[in-house]
Coordinates of C-alpha atoms in Angstrom, one line a residue:
Chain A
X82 CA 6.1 -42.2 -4.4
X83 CA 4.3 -40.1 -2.4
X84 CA 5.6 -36.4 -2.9
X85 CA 6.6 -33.9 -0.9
X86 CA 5.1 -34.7 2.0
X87 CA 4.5 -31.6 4.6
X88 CA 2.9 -31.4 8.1
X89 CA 1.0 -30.5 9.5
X90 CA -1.2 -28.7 6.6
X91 CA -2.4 -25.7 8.9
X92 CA -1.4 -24.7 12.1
X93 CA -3.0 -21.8 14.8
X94 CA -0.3 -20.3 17.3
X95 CA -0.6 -17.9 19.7
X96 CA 1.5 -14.7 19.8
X97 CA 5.0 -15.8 21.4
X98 CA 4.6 -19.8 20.7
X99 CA 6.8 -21.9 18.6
X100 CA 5.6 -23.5 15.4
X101 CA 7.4 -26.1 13.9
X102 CA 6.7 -27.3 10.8
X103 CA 8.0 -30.3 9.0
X104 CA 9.0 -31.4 5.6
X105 CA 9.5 -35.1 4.3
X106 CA 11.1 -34.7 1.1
X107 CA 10.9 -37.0 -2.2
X108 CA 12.3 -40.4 -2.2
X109 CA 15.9 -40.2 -3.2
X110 CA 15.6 -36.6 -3.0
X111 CA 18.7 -34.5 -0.5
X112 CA 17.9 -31.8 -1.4
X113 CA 15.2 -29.7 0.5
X114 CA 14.3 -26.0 0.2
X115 CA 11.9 -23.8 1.9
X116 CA 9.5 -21.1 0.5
X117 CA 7.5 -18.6 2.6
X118 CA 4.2 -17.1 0.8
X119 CA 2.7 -13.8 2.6
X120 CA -0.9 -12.9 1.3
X121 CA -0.5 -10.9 -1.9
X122 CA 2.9 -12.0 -2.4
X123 CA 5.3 -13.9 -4.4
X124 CA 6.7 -17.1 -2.9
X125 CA 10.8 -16.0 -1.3
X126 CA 13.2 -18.2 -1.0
X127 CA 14.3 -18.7 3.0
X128 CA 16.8 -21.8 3.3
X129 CA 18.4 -24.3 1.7
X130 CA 19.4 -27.7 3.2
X131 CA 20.8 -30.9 2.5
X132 CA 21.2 -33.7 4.9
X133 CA 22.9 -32.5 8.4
X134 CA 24.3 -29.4 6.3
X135 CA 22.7 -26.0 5.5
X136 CA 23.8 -24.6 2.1
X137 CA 22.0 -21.3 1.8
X138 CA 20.3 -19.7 4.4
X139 CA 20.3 -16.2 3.2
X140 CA 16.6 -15.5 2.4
X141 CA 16.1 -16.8 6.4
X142 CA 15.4 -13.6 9.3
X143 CA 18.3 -13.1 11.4
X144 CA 16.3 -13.6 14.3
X145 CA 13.7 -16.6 15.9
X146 CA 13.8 -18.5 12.8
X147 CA 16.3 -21.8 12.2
X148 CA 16.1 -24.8 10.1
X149 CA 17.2 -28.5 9.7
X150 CA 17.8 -31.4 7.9
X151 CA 19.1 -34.2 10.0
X152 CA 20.0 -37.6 9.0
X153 CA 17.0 -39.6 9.8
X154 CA 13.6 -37.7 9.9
X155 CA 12.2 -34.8 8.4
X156 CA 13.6 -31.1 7.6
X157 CA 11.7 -29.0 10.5
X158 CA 11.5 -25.4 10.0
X159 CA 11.4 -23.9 13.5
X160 CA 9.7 -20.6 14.4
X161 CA 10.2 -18.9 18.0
X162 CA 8.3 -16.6 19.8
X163 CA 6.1 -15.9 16.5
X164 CA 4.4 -12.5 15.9
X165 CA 1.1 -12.3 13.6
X166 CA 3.5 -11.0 10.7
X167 CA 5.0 -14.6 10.5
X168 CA 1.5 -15.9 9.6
X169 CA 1.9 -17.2 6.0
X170 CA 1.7 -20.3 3.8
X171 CA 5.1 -22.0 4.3
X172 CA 5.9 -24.4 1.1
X173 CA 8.7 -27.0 0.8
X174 CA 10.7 -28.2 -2.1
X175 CA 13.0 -30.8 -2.9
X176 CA 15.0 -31.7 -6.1
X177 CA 17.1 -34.6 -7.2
X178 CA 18.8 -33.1 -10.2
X179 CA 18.7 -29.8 -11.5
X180 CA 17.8 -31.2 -14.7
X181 CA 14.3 -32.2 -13.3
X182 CA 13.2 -29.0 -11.5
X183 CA 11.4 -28.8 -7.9
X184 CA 8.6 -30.7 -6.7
X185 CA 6.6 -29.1 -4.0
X186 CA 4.7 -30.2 -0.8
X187 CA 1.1 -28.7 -0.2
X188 CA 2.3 -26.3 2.3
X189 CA 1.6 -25.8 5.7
X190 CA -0.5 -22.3 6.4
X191 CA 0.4 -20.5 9.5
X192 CA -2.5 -18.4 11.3
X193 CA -0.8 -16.5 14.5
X194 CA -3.4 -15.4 16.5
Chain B
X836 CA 19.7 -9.7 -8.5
X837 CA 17.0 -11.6 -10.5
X838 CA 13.9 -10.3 -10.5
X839 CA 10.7 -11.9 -12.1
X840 CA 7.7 -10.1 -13.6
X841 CA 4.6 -11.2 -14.7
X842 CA 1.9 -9.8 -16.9
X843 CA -1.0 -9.6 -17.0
X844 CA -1.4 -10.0 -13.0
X845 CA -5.0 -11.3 -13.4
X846 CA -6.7 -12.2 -16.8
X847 CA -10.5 -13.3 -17.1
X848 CA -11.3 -15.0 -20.4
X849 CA -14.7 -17.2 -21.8
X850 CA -13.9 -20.5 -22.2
X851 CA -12.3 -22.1 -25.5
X852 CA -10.0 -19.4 -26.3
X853 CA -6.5 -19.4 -26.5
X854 CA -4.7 -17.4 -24.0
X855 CA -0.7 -16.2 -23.3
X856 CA 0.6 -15.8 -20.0
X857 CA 4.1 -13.5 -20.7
X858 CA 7.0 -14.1 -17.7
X859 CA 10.1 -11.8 -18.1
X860 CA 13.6 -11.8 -15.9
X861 CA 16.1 -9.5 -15.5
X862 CA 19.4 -11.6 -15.4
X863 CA 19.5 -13.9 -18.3
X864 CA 21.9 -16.2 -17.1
X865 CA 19.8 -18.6 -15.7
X866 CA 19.7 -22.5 -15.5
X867 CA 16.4 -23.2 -16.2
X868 CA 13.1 -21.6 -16.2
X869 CA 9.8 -23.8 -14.4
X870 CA 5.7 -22.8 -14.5
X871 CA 3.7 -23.8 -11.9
X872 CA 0.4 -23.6 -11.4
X873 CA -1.3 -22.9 -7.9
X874 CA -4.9 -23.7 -6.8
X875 CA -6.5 -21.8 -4.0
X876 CA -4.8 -22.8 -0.2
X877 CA -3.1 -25.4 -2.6
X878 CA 0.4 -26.2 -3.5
X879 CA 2.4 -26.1 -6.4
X880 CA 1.9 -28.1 -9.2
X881 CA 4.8 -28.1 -11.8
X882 CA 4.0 -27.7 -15.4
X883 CA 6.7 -27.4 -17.2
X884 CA 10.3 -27.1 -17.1
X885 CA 13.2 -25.4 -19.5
X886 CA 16.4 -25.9 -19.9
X887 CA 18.4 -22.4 -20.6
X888 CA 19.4 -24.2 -23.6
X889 CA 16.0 -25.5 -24.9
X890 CA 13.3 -23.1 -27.1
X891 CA 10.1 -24.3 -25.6
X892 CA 8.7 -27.0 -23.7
X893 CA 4.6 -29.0 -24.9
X894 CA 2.6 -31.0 -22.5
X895 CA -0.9 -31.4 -23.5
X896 CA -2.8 -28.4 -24.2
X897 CA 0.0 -26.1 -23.0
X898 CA 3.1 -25.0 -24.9
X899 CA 6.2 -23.0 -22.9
X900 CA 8.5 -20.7 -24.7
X901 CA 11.7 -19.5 -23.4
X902 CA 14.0 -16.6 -25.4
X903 CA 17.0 -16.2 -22.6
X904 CA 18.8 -13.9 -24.8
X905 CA 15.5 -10.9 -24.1
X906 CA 14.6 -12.7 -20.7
X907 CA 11.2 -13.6 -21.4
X908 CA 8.8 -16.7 -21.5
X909 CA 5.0 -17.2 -22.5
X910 CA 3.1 -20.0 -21.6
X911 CA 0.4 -20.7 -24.0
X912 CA -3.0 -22.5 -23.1
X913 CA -5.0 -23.6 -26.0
X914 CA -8.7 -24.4 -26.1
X915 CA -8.7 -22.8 -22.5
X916 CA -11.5 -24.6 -20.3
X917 CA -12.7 -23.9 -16.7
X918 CA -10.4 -25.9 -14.9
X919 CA -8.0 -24.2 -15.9
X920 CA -8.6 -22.0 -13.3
X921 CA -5.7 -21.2 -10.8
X922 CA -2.8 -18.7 -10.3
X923 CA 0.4 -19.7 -13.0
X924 CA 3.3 -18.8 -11.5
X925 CA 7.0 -18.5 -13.5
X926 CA 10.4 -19.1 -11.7
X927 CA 13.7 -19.1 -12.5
X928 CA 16.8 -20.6 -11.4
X929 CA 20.1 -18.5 -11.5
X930 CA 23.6 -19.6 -12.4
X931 CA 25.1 -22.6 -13.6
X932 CA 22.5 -24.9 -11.5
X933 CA 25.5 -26.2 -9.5
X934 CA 25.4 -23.5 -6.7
X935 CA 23.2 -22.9 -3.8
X936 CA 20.6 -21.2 -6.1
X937 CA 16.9 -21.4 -5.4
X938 CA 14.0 -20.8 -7.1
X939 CA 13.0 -16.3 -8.0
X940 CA 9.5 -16.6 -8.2
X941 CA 7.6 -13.8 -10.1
X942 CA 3.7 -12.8 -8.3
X943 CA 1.5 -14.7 -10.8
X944 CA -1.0 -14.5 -12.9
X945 CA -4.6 -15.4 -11.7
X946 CA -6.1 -16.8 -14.4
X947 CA -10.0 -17.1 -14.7
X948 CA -12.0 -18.7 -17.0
X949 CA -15.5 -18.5 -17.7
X950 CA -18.1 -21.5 -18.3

């Protein structure tokens, strides 16, 4: 079992690109979570998927950022027209059953330049 | 809504001695209660995990304690040693674990211990 597998590990954009960053959760794992880390501070929730549905998406921005969690692939967290203030470590999670806690990926660190 | 403190924030201690990391929260109905620790540009690296109906939690040199009832936790490292380096982060999950509830993450403590 390979983990949480996340991609790619860092990524440079410029001011007004789109990032995209993707998230492979554990094997026989549906449920997938994202975290967003800013320097200094704690990790914040942003979105909660499973497959083809999102269940919690309240800790996402309003605006430029949307995720998913189709049937086949990855979960892809999609940023638009990013700004330096979105630069941040972006972590993944996924859990089987509650009674087993979260496993995270190693992140993928987002430099806007 | 849940918040999650931890003390001290950074803690710098020779090697070999016993240390306590303390983790409070402010909603005590919670699920369960995870420690993490987190290596420089790394991930996450579970620790341990415990149940909202469980006392504490062992694994190796490490020893979690949970009282839900005052909303605090301690994680205890024995016979500390350098690579036990890293930031030690506490988290919660909320509710009855069978709703939409993520993970409330407290800052850390950045722990540091000398050779």
């Amino acid at each position: 079992n390979a983990g949480v597998m996340q991609n790619p590990r860092h990524l440079v954009r410029r001011r007004g690109q789109e990032a995209r960053l993707r998230c492979s959760p554990m094997k026989g794992h549906s449920h997938v979570y994202w975290y967003r880390q800013l320097p200094e501070e704690g990790l914040k929730f942003m979105v909660y998927l499973q497959k083809e549905n999102i269940i919690d998406e309240s800790g996402m921005p309003k605006e430029r950022f949307s995720a998913e969690f189709p049937k086949e692939g990855p979960s892809i967290l999609r940023i638009q027209q990013v700004v330096r203030g979105d630069s941040a470590a972006y972590f993944c999670a996924s859990e089987g059953a509650r009674s087993y806690g979260y496993t995270f990926g190693s992140g993928t660190r987002l430099t806007v330049v | 809504k849940q918040e999650v403190t931890q003390i001290p924030a950074a803690l710098s201690v020779p090697e070999g001695e016993n240390l306590v990391l303390n983790c409070s929260f402010t909603d005590s109905a919670i699920y369960n209660l995870q420690w993490f620790r987190q290596d420089p540009g790394k991930g996450l690296t579970s620790l341990l995990l415990i149940q909202s109906s469980q006392r504490e939690q062992t694994s190796g040199r490490l020893n979690a304690s949970l009282d839900k009832s005052s909303g605090r936790s301690t994680l205890y490292i024995a016979a500390s040693q350098p690579g036990d380096s890293a930031t030690y982060l506490c988290a919660v999950i909320n509710g009855d674990g069978g709703g939409a509830d993520g993970l409330t993450f407290g800052k850390g403590t950045h722990l540091i211990i000398q050779p």
